[in-house]
Coordinates of C-alpha atoms in Angstrom, one line a residue:
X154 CA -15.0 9.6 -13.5
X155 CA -12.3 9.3 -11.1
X156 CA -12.0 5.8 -8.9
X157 CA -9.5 5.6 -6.1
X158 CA -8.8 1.6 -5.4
X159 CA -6.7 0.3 -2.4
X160 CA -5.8 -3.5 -3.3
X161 CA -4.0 -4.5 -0.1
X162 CA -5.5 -5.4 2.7
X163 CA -6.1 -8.0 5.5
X164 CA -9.1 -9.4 6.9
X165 CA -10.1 -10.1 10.9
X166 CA -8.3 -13.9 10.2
X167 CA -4.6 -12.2 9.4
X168 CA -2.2 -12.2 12.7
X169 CA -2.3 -8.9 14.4
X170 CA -5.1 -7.4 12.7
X171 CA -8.1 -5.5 14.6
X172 CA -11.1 -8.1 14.6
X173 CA -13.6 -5.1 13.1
X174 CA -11.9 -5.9 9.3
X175 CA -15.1 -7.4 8.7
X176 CA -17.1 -6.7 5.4
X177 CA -19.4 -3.9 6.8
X178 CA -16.8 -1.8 9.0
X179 CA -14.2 -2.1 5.5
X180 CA -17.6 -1.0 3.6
X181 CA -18.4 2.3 6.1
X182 CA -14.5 3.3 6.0
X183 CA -14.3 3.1 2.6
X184 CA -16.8 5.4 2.4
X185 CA -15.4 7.5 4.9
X186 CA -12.0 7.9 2.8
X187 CA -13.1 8.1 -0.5
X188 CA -12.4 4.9 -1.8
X189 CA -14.0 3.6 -4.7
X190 CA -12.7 0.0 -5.1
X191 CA -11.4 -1.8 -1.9
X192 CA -9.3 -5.5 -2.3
X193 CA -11.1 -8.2 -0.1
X194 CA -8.1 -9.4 0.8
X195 CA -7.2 -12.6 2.3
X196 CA -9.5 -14.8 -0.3
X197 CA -7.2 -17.7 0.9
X198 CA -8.7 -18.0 4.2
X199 CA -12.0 -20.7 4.1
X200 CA -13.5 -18.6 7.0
X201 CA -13.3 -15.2 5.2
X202 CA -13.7 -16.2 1.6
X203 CA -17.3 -18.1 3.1
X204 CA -18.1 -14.5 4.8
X205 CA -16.9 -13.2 1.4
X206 CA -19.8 -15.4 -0.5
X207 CA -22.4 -14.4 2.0
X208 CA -22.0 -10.8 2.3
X209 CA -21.3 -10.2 -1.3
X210 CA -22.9 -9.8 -4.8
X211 CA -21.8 -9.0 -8.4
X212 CA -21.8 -5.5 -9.4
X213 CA -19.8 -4.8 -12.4
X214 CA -17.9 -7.3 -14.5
X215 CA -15.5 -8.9 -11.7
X216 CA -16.5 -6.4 -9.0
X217 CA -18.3 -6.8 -6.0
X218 CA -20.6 -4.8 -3.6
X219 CA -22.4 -5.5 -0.1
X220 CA -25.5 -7.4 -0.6
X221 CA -28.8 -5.7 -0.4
X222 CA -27.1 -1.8 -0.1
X223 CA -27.3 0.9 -2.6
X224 CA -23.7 2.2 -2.5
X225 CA -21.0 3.2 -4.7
X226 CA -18.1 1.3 -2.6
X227 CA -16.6 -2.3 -5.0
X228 CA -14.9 -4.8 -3.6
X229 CA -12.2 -6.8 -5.8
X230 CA -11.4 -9.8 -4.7
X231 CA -7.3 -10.3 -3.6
X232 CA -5.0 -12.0 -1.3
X233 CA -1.1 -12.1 0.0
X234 CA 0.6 -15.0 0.1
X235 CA 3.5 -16.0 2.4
X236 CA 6.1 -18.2 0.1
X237 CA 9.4 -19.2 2.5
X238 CA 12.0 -21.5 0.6
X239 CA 15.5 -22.2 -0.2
X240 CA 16.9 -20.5 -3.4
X241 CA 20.7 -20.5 -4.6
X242 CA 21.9 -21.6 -1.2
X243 CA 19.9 -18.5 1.1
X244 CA 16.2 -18.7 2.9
X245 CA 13.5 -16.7 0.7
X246 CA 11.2 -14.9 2.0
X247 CA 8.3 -13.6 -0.9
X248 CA 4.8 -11.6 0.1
X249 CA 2.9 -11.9 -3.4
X250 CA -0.4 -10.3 -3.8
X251 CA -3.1 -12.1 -6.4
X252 CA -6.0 -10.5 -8.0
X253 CA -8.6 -12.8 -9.1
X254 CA -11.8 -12.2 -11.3
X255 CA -14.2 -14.3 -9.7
X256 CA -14.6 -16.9 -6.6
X257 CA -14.6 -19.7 -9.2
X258 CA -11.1 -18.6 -9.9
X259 CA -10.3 -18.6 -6.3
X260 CA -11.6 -21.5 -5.8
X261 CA -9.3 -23.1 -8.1
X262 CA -6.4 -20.8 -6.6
X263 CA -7.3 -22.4 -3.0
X264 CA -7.4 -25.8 -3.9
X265 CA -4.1 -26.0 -5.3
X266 CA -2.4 -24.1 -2.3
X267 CA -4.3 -26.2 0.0
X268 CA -1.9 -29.1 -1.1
X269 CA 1.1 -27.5 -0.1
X270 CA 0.2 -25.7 3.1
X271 CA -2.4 -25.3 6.0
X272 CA -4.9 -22.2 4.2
X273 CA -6.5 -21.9 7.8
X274 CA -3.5 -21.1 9.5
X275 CA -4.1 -17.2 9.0
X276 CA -5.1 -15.2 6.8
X277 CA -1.5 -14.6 4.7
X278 CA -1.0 -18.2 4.6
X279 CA 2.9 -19.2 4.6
X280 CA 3.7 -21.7 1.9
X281 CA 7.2 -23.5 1.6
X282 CA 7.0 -22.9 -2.2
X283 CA 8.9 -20.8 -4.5
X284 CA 7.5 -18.0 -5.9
X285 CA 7.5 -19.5 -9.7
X286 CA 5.4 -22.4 -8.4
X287 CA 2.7 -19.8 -7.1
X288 CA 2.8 -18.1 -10.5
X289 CA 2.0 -20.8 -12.2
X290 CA -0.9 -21.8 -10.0
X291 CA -2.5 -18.6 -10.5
X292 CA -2.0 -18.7 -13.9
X293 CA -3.6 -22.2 -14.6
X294 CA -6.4 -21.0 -12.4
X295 CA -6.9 -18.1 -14.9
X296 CA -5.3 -16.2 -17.1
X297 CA -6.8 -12.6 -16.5
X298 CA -5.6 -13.3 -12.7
X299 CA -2.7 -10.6 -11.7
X300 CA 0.1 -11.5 -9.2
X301 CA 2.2 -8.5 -7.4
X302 CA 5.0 -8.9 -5.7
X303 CA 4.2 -7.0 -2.7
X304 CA 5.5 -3.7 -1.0
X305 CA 9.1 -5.0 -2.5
X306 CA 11.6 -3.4 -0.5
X307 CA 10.5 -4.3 3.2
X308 CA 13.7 -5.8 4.5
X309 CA 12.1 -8.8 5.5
X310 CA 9.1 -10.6 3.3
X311 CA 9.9 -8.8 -0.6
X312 CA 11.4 -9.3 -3.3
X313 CA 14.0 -7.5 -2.9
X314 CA 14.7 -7.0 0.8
X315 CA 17.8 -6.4 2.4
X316 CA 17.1 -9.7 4.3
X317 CA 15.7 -12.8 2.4
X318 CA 15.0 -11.1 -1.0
X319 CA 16.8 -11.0 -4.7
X320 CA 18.9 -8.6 -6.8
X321 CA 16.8 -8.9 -9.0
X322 CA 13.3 -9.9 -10.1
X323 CA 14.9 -11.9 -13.3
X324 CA 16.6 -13.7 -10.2
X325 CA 13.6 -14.6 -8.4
X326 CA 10.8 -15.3 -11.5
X327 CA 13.4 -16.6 -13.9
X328 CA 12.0 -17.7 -17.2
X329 CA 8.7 -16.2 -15.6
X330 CA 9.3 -13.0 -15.3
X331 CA 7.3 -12.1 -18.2
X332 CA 4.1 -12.5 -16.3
X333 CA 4.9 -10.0 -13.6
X334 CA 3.9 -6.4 -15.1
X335 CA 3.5 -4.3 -11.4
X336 CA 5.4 -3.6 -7.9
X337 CA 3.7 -2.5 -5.1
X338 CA 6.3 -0.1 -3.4
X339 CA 5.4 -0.4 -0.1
X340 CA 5.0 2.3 2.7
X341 CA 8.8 2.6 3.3
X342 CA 9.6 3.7 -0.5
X343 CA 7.9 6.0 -3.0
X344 CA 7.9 6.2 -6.9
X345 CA 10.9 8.5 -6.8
X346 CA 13.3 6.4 -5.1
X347 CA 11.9 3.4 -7.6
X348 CA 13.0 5.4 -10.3
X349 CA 16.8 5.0 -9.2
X350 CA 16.4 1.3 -11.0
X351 CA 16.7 1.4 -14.9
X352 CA 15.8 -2.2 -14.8
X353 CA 12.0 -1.0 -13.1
X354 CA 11.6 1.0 -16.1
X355 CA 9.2 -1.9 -17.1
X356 CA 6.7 -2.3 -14.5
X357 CA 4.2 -0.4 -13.3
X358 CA 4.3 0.4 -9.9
X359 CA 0.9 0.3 -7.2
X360 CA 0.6 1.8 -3.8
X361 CA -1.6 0.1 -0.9
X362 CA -2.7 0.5 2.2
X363 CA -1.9 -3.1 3.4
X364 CA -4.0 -2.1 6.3
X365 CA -4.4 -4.5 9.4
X366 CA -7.7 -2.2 10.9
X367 CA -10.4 -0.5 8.9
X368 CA -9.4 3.2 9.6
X369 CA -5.8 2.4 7.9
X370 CA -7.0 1.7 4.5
X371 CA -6.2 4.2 2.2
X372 CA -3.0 5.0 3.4
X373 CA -1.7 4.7 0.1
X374 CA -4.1 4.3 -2.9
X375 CA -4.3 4.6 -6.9
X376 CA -6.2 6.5 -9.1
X377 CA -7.8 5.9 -11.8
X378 CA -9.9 7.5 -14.4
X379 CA -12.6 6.6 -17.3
X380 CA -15.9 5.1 -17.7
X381 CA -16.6 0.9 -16.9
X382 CA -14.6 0.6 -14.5
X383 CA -14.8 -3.3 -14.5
X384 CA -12.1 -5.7 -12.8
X385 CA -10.7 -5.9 -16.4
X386 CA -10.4 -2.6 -17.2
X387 CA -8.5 -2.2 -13.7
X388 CA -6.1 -5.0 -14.6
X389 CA -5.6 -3.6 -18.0
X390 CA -4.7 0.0 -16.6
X391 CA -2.5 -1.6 -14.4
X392 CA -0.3 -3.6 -17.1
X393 CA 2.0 -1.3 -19.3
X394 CA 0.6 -0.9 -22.6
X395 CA 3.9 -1.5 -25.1
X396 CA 2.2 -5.1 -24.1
X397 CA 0.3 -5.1 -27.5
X398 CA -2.9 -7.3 -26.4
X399 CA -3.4 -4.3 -23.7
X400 CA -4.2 -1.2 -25.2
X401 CA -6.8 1.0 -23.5
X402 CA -9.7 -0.7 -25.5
X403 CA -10.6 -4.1 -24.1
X404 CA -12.7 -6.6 -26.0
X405 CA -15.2 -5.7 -23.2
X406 CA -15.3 -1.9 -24.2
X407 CA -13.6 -0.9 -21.5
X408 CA -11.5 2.6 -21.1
X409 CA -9.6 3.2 -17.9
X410 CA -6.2 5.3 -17.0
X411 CA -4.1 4.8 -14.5
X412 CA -3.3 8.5 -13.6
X413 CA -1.4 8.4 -10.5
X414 CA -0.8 6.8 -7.2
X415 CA -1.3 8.5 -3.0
X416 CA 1.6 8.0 -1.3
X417 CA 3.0 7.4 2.2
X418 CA 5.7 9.9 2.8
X419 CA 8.4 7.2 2.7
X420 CA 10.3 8.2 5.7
X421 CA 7.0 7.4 7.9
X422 CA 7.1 4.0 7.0
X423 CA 8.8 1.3 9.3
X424 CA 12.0 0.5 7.2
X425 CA 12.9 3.6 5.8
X426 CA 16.3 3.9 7.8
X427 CA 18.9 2.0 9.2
X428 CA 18.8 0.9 12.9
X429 CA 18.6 -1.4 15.5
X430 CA 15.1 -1.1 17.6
X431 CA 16.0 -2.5 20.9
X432 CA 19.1 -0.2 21.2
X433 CA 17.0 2.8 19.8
X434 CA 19.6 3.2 17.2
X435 CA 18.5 5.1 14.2
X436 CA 20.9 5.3 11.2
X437 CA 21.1 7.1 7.9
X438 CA 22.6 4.9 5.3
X439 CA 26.1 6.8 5.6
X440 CA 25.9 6.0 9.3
X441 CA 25.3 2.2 9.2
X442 CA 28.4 2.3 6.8
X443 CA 30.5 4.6 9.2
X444 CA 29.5 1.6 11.9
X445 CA 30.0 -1.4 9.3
X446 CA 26.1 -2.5 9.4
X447 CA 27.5 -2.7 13.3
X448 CA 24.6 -1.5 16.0
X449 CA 27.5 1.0 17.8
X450 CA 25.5 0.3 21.2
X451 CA 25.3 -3.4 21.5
X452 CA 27.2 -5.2 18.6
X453 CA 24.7 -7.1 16.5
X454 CA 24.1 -6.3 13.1
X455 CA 21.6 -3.4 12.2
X456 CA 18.8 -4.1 10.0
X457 CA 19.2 -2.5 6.7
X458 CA 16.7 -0.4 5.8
X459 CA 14.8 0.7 2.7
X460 CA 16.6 3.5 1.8
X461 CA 20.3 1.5 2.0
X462 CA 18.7 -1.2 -0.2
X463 CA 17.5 0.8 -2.6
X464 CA 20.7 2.4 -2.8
X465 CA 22.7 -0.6 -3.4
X466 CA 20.7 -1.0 -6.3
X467 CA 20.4 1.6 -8.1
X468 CA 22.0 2.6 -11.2
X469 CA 21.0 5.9 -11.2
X470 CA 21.4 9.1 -9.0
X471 CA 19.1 10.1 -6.8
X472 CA 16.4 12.4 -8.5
X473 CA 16.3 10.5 -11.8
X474 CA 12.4 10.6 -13.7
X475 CA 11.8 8.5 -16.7
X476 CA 10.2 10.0 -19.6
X477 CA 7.0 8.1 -18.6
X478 CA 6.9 8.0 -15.0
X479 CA 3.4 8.4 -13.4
X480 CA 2.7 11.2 -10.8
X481 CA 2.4 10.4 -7.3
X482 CA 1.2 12.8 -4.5
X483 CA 2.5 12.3 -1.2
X484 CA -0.5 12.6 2.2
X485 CA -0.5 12.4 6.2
X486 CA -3.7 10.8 7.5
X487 CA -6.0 13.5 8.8
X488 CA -6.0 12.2 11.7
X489 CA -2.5 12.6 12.3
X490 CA -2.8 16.3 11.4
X491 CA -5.5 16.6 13.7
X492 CA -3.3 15.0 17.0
X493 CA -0.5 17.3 16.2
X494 CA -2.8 20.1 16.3
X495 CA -4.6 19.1 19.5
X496 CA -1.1 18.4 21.2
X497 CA -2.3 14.6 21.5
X498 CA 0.0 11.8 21.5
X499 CA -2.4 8.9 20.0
X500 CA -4.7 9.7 17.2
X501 CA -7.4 7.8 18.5
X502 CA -8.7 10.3 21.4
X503 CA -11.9 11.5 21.6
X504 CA -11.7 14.8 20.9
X505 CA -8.9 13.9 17.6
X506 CA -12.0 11.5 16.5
X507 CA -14.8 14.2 17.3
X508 CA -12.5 16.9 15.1
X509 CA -12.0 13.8 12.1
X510 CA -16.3 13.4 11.9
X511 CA -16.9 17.2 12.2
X512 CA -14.7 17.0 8.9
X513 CA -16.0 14.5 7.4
X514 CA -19.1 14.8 7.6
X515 CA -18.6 18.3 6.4
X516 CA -16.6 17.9 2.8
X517 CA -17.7 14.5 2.5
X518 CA -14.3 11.9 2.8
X519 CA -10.9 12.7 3.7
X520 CA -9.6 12.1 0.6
X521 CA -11.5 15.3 -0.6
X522 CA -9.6 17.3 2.1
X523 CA -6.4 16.1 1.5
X524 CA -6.1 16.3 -2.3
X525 CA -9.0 18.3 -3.5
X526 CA -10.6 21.2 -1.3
X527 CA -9.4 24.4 -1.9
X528 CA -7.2 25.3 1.5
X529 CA -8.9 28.6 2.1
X530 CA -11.9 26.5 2.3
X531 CA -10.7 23.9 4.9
X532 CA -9.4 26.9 6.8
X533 CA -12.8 28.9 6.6
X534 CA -13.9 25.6 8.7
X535 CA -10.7 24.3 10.7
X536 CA -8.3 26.7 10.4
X537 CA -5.1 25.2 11.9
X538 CA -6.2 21.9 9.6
X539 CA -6.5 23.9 6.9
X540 CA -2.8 25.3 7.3
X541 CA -1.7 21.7 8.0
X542 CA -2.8 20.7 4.6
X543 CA -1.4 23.4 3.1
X544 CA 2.3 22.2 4.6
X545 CA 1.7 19.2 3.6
X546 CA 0.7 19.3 -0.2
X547 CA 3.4 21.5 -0.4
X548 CA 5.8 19.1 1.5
X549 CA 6.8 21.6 4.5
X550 CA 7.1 19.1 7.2
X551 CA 9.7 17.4 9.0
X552 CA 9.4 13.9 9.7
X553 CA 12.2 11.5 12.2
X554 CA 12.3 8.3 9.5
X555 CA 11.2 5.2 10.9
X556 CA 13.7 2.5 10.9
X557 CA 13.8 -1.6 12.5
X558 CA 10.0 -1.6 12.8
X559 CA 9.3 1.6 14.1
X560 CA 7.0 4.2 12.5
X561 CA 8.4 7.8 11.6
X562 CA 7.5 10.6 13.4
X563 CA 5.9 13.3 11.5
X564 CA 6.0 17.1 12.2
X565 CA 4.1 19.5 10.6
X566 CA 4.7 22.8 12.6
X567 CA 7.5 24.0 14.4
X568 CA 6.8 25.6 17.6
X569 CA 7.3 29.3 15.7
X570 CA 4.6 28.5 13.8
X571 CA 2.7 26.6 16.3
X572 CA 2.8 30.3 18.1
X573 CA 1.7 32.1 15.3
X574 CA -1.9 30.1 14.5
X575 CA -2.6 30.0 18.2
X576 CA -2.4 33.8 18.1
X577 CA -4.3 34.0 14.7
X578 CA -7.2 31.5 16.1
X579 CA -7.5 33.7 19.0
X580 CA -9.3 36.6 16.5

């Protein structure tokens, strides 16, 4: 059995997030993807984690599904947490994400937060706490909880961003850095360019959505595969198995692989590039060090992006694969496949949305059409779709890297191209 799981998400109480991330709307998007196991998120929040209590029962061991509905869709329950402080003389500025087996636990998890910062203030609450101290919390709370520093190259808000973040997570967890086992990478990076750190060697690395409305989940996912899928089979798939107490049979009985991750293609993420936003400046990491990390339109700094961090870092060439490393494979929403093709500039339109149901509805979630379907099925029903997925499992697109907050532009077919299905969708 295959199970793809999206851990990161927000809820309808996180700042700049649509107000339909409500239980039900996550619930009928999920199903709508192809997910299998969707993080609550947000647990920290009294209003959600109260709609989370209402609207929820137990399914499997530490898994959750919509009360009263006969449906495959889990919830687990998770939260990001906001930790700003002062650490060897510099401002830190940590997202963590927490896994947690059961609202007891996050119970326990709130109540000690609560003392050191307002849990009501959004969603991803800020706390003025170091990152250890958090750790530590969680921990007490329960020792099958799981804490992920999250999408950890983001210049501002990670562990390792350009920013407010560390060298190094030995730097940041100290003598905790044992209890840390996973990454998330973050839209802006993939496995690959992960792979350029020896010293990541040792953890495993997730992929989220950290979606902020219901039709972004699943931008990035995992995949796993087995029987019980439980919430700690999940967490034991997750940790790296030289960890003796973790091997693939759990005292529960439970068997679960983690085979590989769905990726962003990292230049369509915000922070990918160099730049400076306001001045539309856009730089590759040999051009912010031709300009001295100078914007060359107005004088301020740039902000350094993903790739230039990652860079600094590294103690391996570009390219690198460890022995071990997990497969990823890389995706473009559907529905920005399906704006390209219709020439539309926003791919919520009406006739983008008509095209994404007619899909659906046909081979069942989108996650089937991006990974699975055979092409010359997808093009038997949508043809220029069908070529567009073809492109892109075979990586044949060009995208414009995003940089300073801006997205990356993706393009999938050259105007040659463009030409030539136009002609073939005229017979």
């Amino acid at each position: 059995m295959r199970y793809i799981c999206d851990f990161h998400i927000h809820s309808k109480y996180s700042r700049a997030t649509s107000r339909d991330m409500n239980i039900e709307s996550l619930e009928k998007w999920a199903k709508i993807k192809g997910i299998s196991v969707l993080g609550t998120g947000d647990f920290t929040h009294p209003l959600w984690l109260k709609e989370l209590k209402a609207k929820l029962e137990p399914a499997e061991e530490g898994l959750y599904k919509l009360s009263n509905q006969q449906n495959n869709v889990r919830f687990i329950l998770t939260s990001e947490i906001s930790c700003i402080y002062l650490k060897h003389g510099k401002v830190r500025k940590i997202h963590l994400i927490i896994f947690a087996p059961s609202f007891k636990v996050v119970e326990r998890i709130n109540t000690q937060l609560s003392w050191s910062g307002n849990l009501s203030s959004d969603g991803r609450p800020i706390l003025g706490m170091d990152v250890k101290e958090v750790l530590k919390i969680m921990l007490n709370s329960s020792p099958e909880c799981l804490m992920v520093p999250a999408h950890v190259w983001t210049p501002w808000y990670s562990l390792f961003g350009s920013r407010s973040g560390f060298d190094s997570l030995r730097e940041c967890f100290e003598e905790l850095s044992s209890y840390i086992f996973a990454l998330e990478t973050g839209l802006s990076s993939d496995p690959a360019m992960n792979w350029r750190l020896s010293a990541l060697d040792k953890y495993t690395l997730i992929s989220n959505s950290d979606a902020h409305s219901p039709a972004k989940i699943g931008r990035e996912a995992n995949v796993f595969e087995g029987e019980n899928l439980t919430y700690n089979s999940i967490i034991k798939a997750i940790k790296p198995k030289k960890d003796s107490s973790l091997d693939s049979k759990s005292k529960f009985g439970d068997r679960l692989s983690f085979v590989f991750t769905i990726e962003f293609f990292p230049e369509e993420g915000k922070y990918h590039y160099d730049g400076h936003r306001l001045c539309r400046v856009r730089l590759s990491p040999a051009e912010r060090k031709k300009y001295g990390g100078i914007c060359p339109n107005c004088g301020r700094p740039v902000t350094v992006g993903v790739l230039s961090r990652v860079d600094t870092l590294a103690d391996r060439e570009e390219g690198f694969t460890p022995t071990k490393a997990r497969p990823f494979n890389k995706i473009v929403p559907l529905v920005e496949i399906i704006a390209e093709i219709f020439s539309q500039t926003t791919p919520t339109s009406k006739i983008v949305n008509e095209e994404y149901q007619r899909l659906i509805n046909y081979f069942g979630n989108e996650f089937e059409i991006l990974l699975n379907v055979p092409i010359e099925e997808i093009i038997k029903i949508s043809p220029k779709v069908g070529e567009g997925v073809k492109k892109i499992r075979r990586g044949e697109i060009k995208i414009i890297p995003g940089y300073d907050g801006e997205y990356g532009k993706v393009q999938i077919f050259n105007r040659e191209e463009e030409k030539k299905l136009n002609q073939k969708t005229l017979f």
